[in-house]
Amino acid sequence: MNHVITPPALPTVPVAGGGLFPVHRIYCVGRNYAEHAQEMGFTGREAPFFFLKPADAVLPVADGEVGEMAYPPLTANLHHEIELVVAIGVGGRDIAASDALSHIWGYAIGLDMTRRDLQNDMKKQGRPWSIGKAFDESAPIGPLHPVGRTGELTQGAISLSVNGVLRQQGDLRELIWNVAESIETLSRAWTLQPGDLIFTGTPAGVAAVVPGDLMEGHIAGLGSLQVRVK
Ligand code: MN
């Protein structure tokens, strides 16, 4: 059967050293560092929960490049959230945390960009967060690093600076639900597929950026991600 419109391009993320990783879905873990949960008004001890962004929300940034993100419409409070991104290479459902590593293809630095004013409005009204979280270019992401080269990432510094001033700082060991536990819980609710990305949550210090700002994220072992807001 022929497609009746031109099929959309498959979103991809570059791989460090060459190659492209095709993106299937983007899952995000909410409030997964205690201090960030507290700054959002929660105790930091709730069960993990998830939301999604469309696959084509990725804004891929190649090694050594500075990504350019257009300031999105409808917001006056665009927030940065620096996050470890896990790429799934082997799908599955009901994956045990002890088996999670064998499903991981690699890791990247990502930004879960958030229209915080819209998200907060939706929260107050008990409505879905999509307009606050799942907009175009809401998922800038640096090159993927294969787990065979990085080893399993369970600790290490994660930080974000804006215009050279440190805003967010934490350590991967502070994740409330670690990567393996997040994969276990996610795969009970959805069948994970090769090409899925998981944004694993952000440490404290989320704040607004404005056009002209340069965000620079670091995660130990993954280098840096630079994105300028246009
Ligand atoms: Mn987030």
mmCIF file of C-alpha atoms and ligand atoms in Angstrom:
data_model
loop_
_atom_site.group_PDB
_atom_site.id
_atom_site.type_symbol
_atom_site.label_atom_id
_atom_site.label_comp_id
_atom_site.label_asym_id
_atom_site.label_seq_id
_atom_site.Cartn_x
_atom_site.Cartn_y
_atom_site.Cartn_z
ATOM 1 C CA MET A 1 0.000 0.000 0.000
ATOM 2 C CA ASN A 2 1.316 3.450 -0.880
ATOM 3 C CA HIS A 3 1.506 6.201 1.692
ATOM 4 C CA VAL A 4 -1.088 8.861 0.933
ATOM 5 C CA ILE A 5 1.168 11.649 2.234
ATOM 6 C CA THR A 6 4.969 11.789 2.366
ATOM 7 C CA PRO A 7 6.043 9.803 5.450
ATOM 8 C CA PRO A 8 7.651 12.082 8.041
ATOM 9 C CA ALA A 9 11.403 11.836 8.483
ATOM 10 C CA LEU A 10 12.560 9.495 11.251
ATOM 11 C CA PRO A 11 13.964 11.545 14.148
ATOM 12 C CA THR A 12 17.558 10.584 14.956
ATOM 13 C CA VAL A 13 20.291 11.373 17.464
ATOM 14 C CA PRO A 14 23.960 11.354 16.410
ATOM 15 C CA VAL A 15 26.296 8.807 17.955
ATOM 16 C CA ALA A 16 29.686 9.974 19.227
ATOM 17 C CA GLY A 17 32.221 8.748 16.683
ATOM 18 C CA GLY A 18 29.654 8.335 13.903
ATOM 19 C CA GLY A 19 26.283 6.864 13.099
ATOM 20 C CA LEU A 20 22.693 7.774 13.856
ATOM 21 C CA PHE A 21 20.354 6.376 16.515
ATOM 22 C CA PRO A 22 16.694 6.352 15.363
ATOM 23 C CA VAL A 23 14.275 7.624 18.002
ATOM 24 C CA HIS A 24 11.094 5.657 18.682
ATOM 25 C CA ARG A 25 9.633 7.269 21.835
ATOM 26 C CA ILE A 26 10.799 9.691 24.508
ATOM 27 C CA TYR A 27 9.873 8.755 28.072
ATOM 28 C CA CYS A 28 10.611 11.129 30.930
ATOM 29 C CA VAL A 29 10.790 10.392 34.646
ATOM 30 C CA GLY A 30 9.209 13.090 36.825
ATOM 31 C CA ARG A 31 10.745 14.507 40.019
ATOM 32 C CA ASN A 32 13.549 11.970 40.385
ATOM 33 C CA TYR A 33 16.032 13.902 42.560
ATOM 34 C CA ALA A 34 14.896 14.669 46.115
ATOM 35 C CA GLU A 35 15.975 18.332 46.167
ATOM 36 C CA HIS A 36 14.251 19.017 42.837
ATOM 37 C CA ALA A 37 11.061 17.280 44.064
ATOM 38 C CA GLN A 38 11.205 19.541 47.120
ATOM 39 C CA GLU A 39 11.697 22.700 45.043
ATOM 40 C CA MET A 40 8.570 21.650 43.100
ATOM 41 C CA GLY A 41 6.633 21.314 46.366
ATOM 42 C CA PHE A 42 6.790 17.550 46.967
ATOM 43 C CA THR A 43 8.403 15.299 49.576
ATOM 44 C CA GLY A 44 10.652 13.367 47.202
ATOM 45 C CA ARG A 45 9.355 9.987 48.338
ATOM 46 C CA GLU A 46 6.588 9.229 45.875
ATOM 47 C CA ALA A 47 6.521 6.260 43.447
ATOM 48 C CA PRO A 48 8.096 6.976 40.029
ATOM 49 C CA PHE A 49 5.847 8.494 37.385
ATOM 50 C CA PHE A 50 6.326 9.175 33.711
ATOM 51 C CA PHE A 51 5.320 11.470 30.880
ATOM 52 C CA LEU A 52 6.221 11.428 27.202
ATOM 53 C CA LYS A 53 7.459 13.788 24.553
ATOM 54 C CA PRO A 54 6.978 13.107 20.836
ATOM 55 C CA ALA A 55 10.010 11.515 19.149
ATOM 56 C CA ASP A 56 10.379 14.531 16.851
ATOM 57 C CA ALA A 57 10.790 16.859 19.862
ATOM 58 C CA VAL A 58 14.486 15.939 19.801
ATOM 59 C CA LEU A 59 16.878 18.740 18.893
ATOM 60 C CA PRO A 60 20.018 16.732 18.076
ATOM 61 C CA VAL A 61 23.348 18.435 18.731
ATOM 62 C CA ALA A 62 26.450 16.845 17.208
ATOM 63 C CA ASP A 63 29.761 16.598 19.046
ATOM 64 C CA GLY A 64 31.465 19.981 19.310
ATOM 65 C CA GLU A 65 28.484 21.918 17.942
ATOM 66 C CA VAL A 66 26.311 24.499 19.676
ATOM 67 C CA GLY A 67 22.644 23.648 19.268
ATOM 68 C CA GLU A 68 20.164 26.426 18.535
ATOM 69 C CA MET A 69 16.731 26.233 20.121
ATOM 70 C CA ALA A 70 14.006 28.678 19.113
ATOM 71 C CA TYR A 71 12.297 30.287 22.111
ATOM 72 C CA PRO A 72 8.919 28.504 22.040
ATOM 73 C CA PRO A 73 5.535 30.242 21.779
ATOM 74 C CA LEU A 74 2.930 30.764 24.538
ATOM 75 C CA THR A 75 5.406 30.922 27.431
ATOM 76 C CA ALA A 76 7.148 33.566 29.503
ATOM 77 C CA ASN A 77 8.894 31.026 31.749
ATOM 78 C CA LEU A 78 10.995 28.556 29.744
ATOM 79 C CA HIS A 79 12.912 26.336 32.196
ATOM 80 C CA HIS A 80 16.000 24.164 31.717
ATOM 81 C CA GLU A 81 16.205 20.656 33.205
ATOM 82 C CA ILE A 82 19.550 18.903 32.662
ATOM 83 C CA GLU A 83 19.115 15.119 32.552
ATOM 84 C CA LEU A 84 20.928 11.859 31.882
ATOM 85 C CA VAL A 85 19.297 10.259 28.842
ATOM 86 C CA VAL A 86 19.292 6.479 28.471
ATOM 87 C CA ALA A 87 18.892 4.958 24.993
ATOM 88 C CA ILE A 88 17.234 1.549 24.744
ATOM 89 C CA GLY A 89 18.842 -0.882 22.284
ATOM 90 C CA VAL A 90 16.960 -4.068 23.193
ATOM 91 C CA GLY A 91 13.241 -3.840 23.848
ATOM 92 C CA GLY A 92 11.143 -5.791 26.277
ATOM 93 C CA ARG A 93 8.393 -5.756 28.858
ATOM 94 C CA ASP A 94 8.483 -6.608 32.553
ATOM 95 C CA ILE A 95 12.265 -6.122 32.549
ATOM 96 C CA ALA A 96 13.794 -6.833 35.956
ATOM 97 C CA ALA A 97 16.094 -4.134 37.319
ATOM 98 C CA SER A 98 18.830 -6.776 37.449
ATOM 99 C CA ASP A 99 18.496 -7.252 33.648
ATOM 100 C CA ALA A 100 18.097 -3.574 32.758
ATOM 101 C CA LEU A 101 21.726 -3.021 31.737
ATOM 102 C CA SER A 102 21.425 -5.549 28.887
ATOM 103 C CA HIS A 103 18.667 -3.368 27.356
ATOM 104 C CA ILE A 104 20.714 -0.144 27.383
ATOM 105 C CA TRP A 105 22.394 0.917 24.135
ATOM 106 C CA GLY A 106 24.020 4.048 25.487
ATOM 107 C CA TYR A 107 23.741 7.417 27.193
ATOM 108 C CA ALA A 108 23.554 11.098 26.302
ATOM 109 C CA ILE A 109 23.167 14.488 27.923
ATOM 110 C CA GLY A 110 19.687 15.901 27.408
ATOM 111 C CA LEU A 111 17.614 18.941 28.310
ATOM 112 C CA ASP A 112 13.971 18.452 29.295
ATOM 113 C CA MET A 113 12.934 21.984 28.330
ATOM 114 C CA THR A 114 9.721 23.004 30.047
ATOM 115 C CA ARG A 115 7.170 25.789 29.574
ATOM 116 C CA ARG A 116 6.826 25.998 33.354
ATOM 117 C CA ASP A 117 4.005 28.550 33.363
ATOM 118 C CA LEU A 118 1.876 26.342 31.114
ATOM 119 C CA GLN A 119 2.789 23.192 33.053
ATOM 120 C CA ASN A 120 1.807 24.867 36.334
ATOM 121 C CA ASP A 121 -1.514 26.054 34.863
ATOM 122 C CA MET A 122 -2.297 22.520 33.716
ATOM 123 C CA LYS A 123 -1.305 21.056 37.108
ATOM 124 C CA LYS A 124 -3.638 23.470 38.904
ATOM 125 C CA GLN A 125 -6.508 22.462 36.638
ATOM 126 C CA GLY A 126 -5.711 18.730 36.816
ATOM 127 C CA ARG A 127 -5.103 18.676 33.062
ATOM 128 C CA PRO A 128 -2.345 16.895 31.069
ATOM 129 C CA TRP A 129 1.119 18.469 31.024
ATOM 130 C CA SER A 130 1.676 18.024 27.286
ATOM 131 C CA ILE A 131 1.569 21.708 26.396
ATOM 132 C CA GLY A 132 4.201 22.409 29.061
ATOM 133 C CA LYS A 133 6.508 19.507 28.251
ATOM 134 C CA ALA A 134 5.941 18.063 24.783
ATOM 135 C CA PHE A 135 6.451 21.022 22.447
ATOM 136 C CA ASP A 136 8.680 21.322 19.374
ATOM 137 C CA GLU A 137 12.436 21.215 20.146
ATOM 138 C CA SER A 138 11.673 20.510 23.818
ATOM 139 C CA ALA A 139 14.302 17.762 23.964
ATOM 140 C CA PRO A 140 17.773 19.048 22.981
ATOM 141 C CA ILE A 141 20.176 16.112 23.160
ATOM 142 C CA GLY A 142 23.882 15.608 22.625
ATOM 143 C CA PRO A 143 25.564 12.633 20.947
ATOM 144 C CA LEU A 144 24.903 9.141 22.277
ATOM 145 C CA HIS A 145 27.786 7.270 23.843
ATOM 146 C CA PRO A 146 27.585 3.460 23.610
ATOM 147 C CA VAL A 147 27.469 1.722 26.989
ATOM 148 C CA GLY A 148 30.322 -0.485 25.795
ATOM 149 C CA ARG A 149 32.547 2.600 25.910
ATOM 150 C CA THR A 150 31.174 4.373 28.988
ATOM 151 C CA GLY A 151 30.358 1.373 31.193
ATOM 152 C CA GLU A 152 27.189 1.487 33.292
ATOM 153 C CA LEU A 153 26.599 5.036 34.576
ATOM 154 C CA THR A 154 25.391 4.914 38.177
ATOM 155 C CA GLN A 155 27.305 7.866 39.613
ATOM 156 C CA GLY A 156 29.110 10.985 38.502
ATOM 157 C CA ALA A 157 28.603 14.725 38.407
ATOM 158 C CA ILE A 158 25.705 16.252 36.452
ATOM 159 C CA SER A 159 25.518 20.020 36.084
ATOM 160 C CA LEU A 160 24.190 22.877 34.007
ATOM 161 C CA SER A 161 25.525 26.385 33.597
ATOM 162 C CA VAL A 162 23.807 29.307 31.875
ATOM 163 C CA ASN A 163 26.116 31.970 30.425
ATOM 164 C CA GLY A 164 28.914 30.449 32.504
ATOM 165 C CA VAL A 165 27.011 30.652 35.818
ATOM 166 C CA LEU A 166 26.295 27.330 37.558
ATOM 167 C CA ARG A 167 22.540 26.730 37.920
ATOM 168 C CA GLN A 168 22.071 22.985 38.495
ATOM 169 C CA GLN A 169 24.444 20.563 40.165
ATOM 170 C CA GLY A 170 24.038 17.013 41.381
ATOM 171 C CA ASP A 171 25.312 13.459 41.129
ATOM 172 C CA LEU A 172 23.725 10.535 39.299
ATOM 173 C CA ARG A 173 23.885 8.534 42.550
ATOM 174 C CA GLU A 174 21.239 10.930 43.960
ATOM 175 C CA LEU A 175 18.551 9.615 41.587
ATOM 176 C CA ILE A 176 15.586 8.535 43.747
ATOM 177 C CA TRP A 177 14.759 5.790 41.239
ATOM 178 C CA ASN A 178 17.954 4.688 39.532
ATOM 179 C CA VAL A 179 18.122 3.880 35.820
ATOM 180 C CA ALA A 180 17.593 0.135 36.328
ATOM 181 C CA GLU A 181 14.572 0.723 38.576
ATOM 182 C CA SER A 182 13.113 3.223 36.111
ATOM 183 C CA ILE A 183 13.450 0.684 33.276
ATOM 184 C CA GLU A 184 11.805 -1.973 35.465
ATOM 185 C CA THR A 185 8.850 0.278 36.305
ATOM 186 C CA LEU A 186 8.474 1.724 32.778
ATOM 187 C CA SER A 187 8.514 -1.706 31.151
ATOM 188 C CA ARG A 188 5.574 -2.824 33.284
ATOM 189 C CA ALA A 189 3.460 -0.041 31.793
ATOM 190 C CA TRP A 190 4.780 0.030 28.206
ATOM 191 C CA THR A 191 6.672 -2.443 26.029
ATOM 192 C CA LEU A 192 10.046 -0.799 25.602
ATOM 193 C CA GLN A 193 11.340 -0.760 22.023
ATOM 194 C CA PRO A 194 14.767 -0.294 20.459
ATOM 195 C CA GLY A 195 15.015 3.442 19.800
ATOM 196 C CA ASP A 196 13.289 4.534 22.988
ATOM 197 C CA LEU A 197 14.939 7.319 24.983
ATOM 198 C CA ILE A 198 14.432 7.782 28.717
ATOM 199 C CA PHE A 199 15.051 11.204 30.294
ATOM 200 C CA THR A 200 15.829 10.202 33.862
ATOM 201 C CA GLY A 201 15.010 13.371 35.820
ATOM 202 C CA THR A 202 16.740 16.585 36.823
ATOM 203 C CA PRO A 203 18.617 17.754 39.920
ATOM 204 C CA ALA A 204 17.603 20.916 41.797
ATOM 205 C CA GLY A 205 18.156 24.395 40.412
ATOM 206 C CA VAL A 206 15.730 24.561 37.499
ATOM 207 C CA ALA A 207 15.200 28.141 36.343
ATOM 208 C CA ALA A 208 14.301 30.276 33.359
ATOM 209 C CA VAL A 209 16.283 31.068 30.231
ATOM 210 C CA VAL A 210 15.674 33.877 27.754
ATOM 211 C CA PRO A 211 16.693 34.421 24.128
ATOM 212 C CA GLY A 212 20.474 34.764 23.807
ATOM 213 C CA ASP A 213 21.249 32.535 26.801
ATOM 214 C CA LEU A 214 23.815 29.765 26.356
ATOM 215 C CA MET A 215 23.129 26.563 28.296
ATOM 216 C CA GLU A 216 26.037 24.206 28.890
ATOM 217 C CA GLY A 217 25.399 20.811 30.447
ATOM 218 C CA HIS A 218 27.960 18.316 31.713
ATOM 219 C CA ILE A 219 27.717 14.711 32.822
ATOM 220 C CA ALA A 220 30.837 12.833 33.889
ATOM 221 C CA GLY A 221 31.866 10.492 31.080
ATOM 222 C CA LEU A 222 29.617 12.099 28.450
ATOM 223 C CA GLY A 223 31.351 15.404 27.787
ATOM 224 C CA SER A 224 29.200 18.477 27.343
ATOM 225 C CA LEU A 225 26.072 19.732 25.583
ATOM 226 C CA GLN A 226 25.801 23.356 24.494
ATOM 227 C CA VAL A 227 22.521 24.897 23.390
ATOM 228 C CA ARG A 228 21.771 28.553 22.717
ATOM 229 C CA VAL A 229 18.234 29.913 22.991
ATOM 230 C CA LYS A 230 17.357 32.023 19.944
HETATM 231 MN MN MN B 1 12.495 16.527 33.663
#
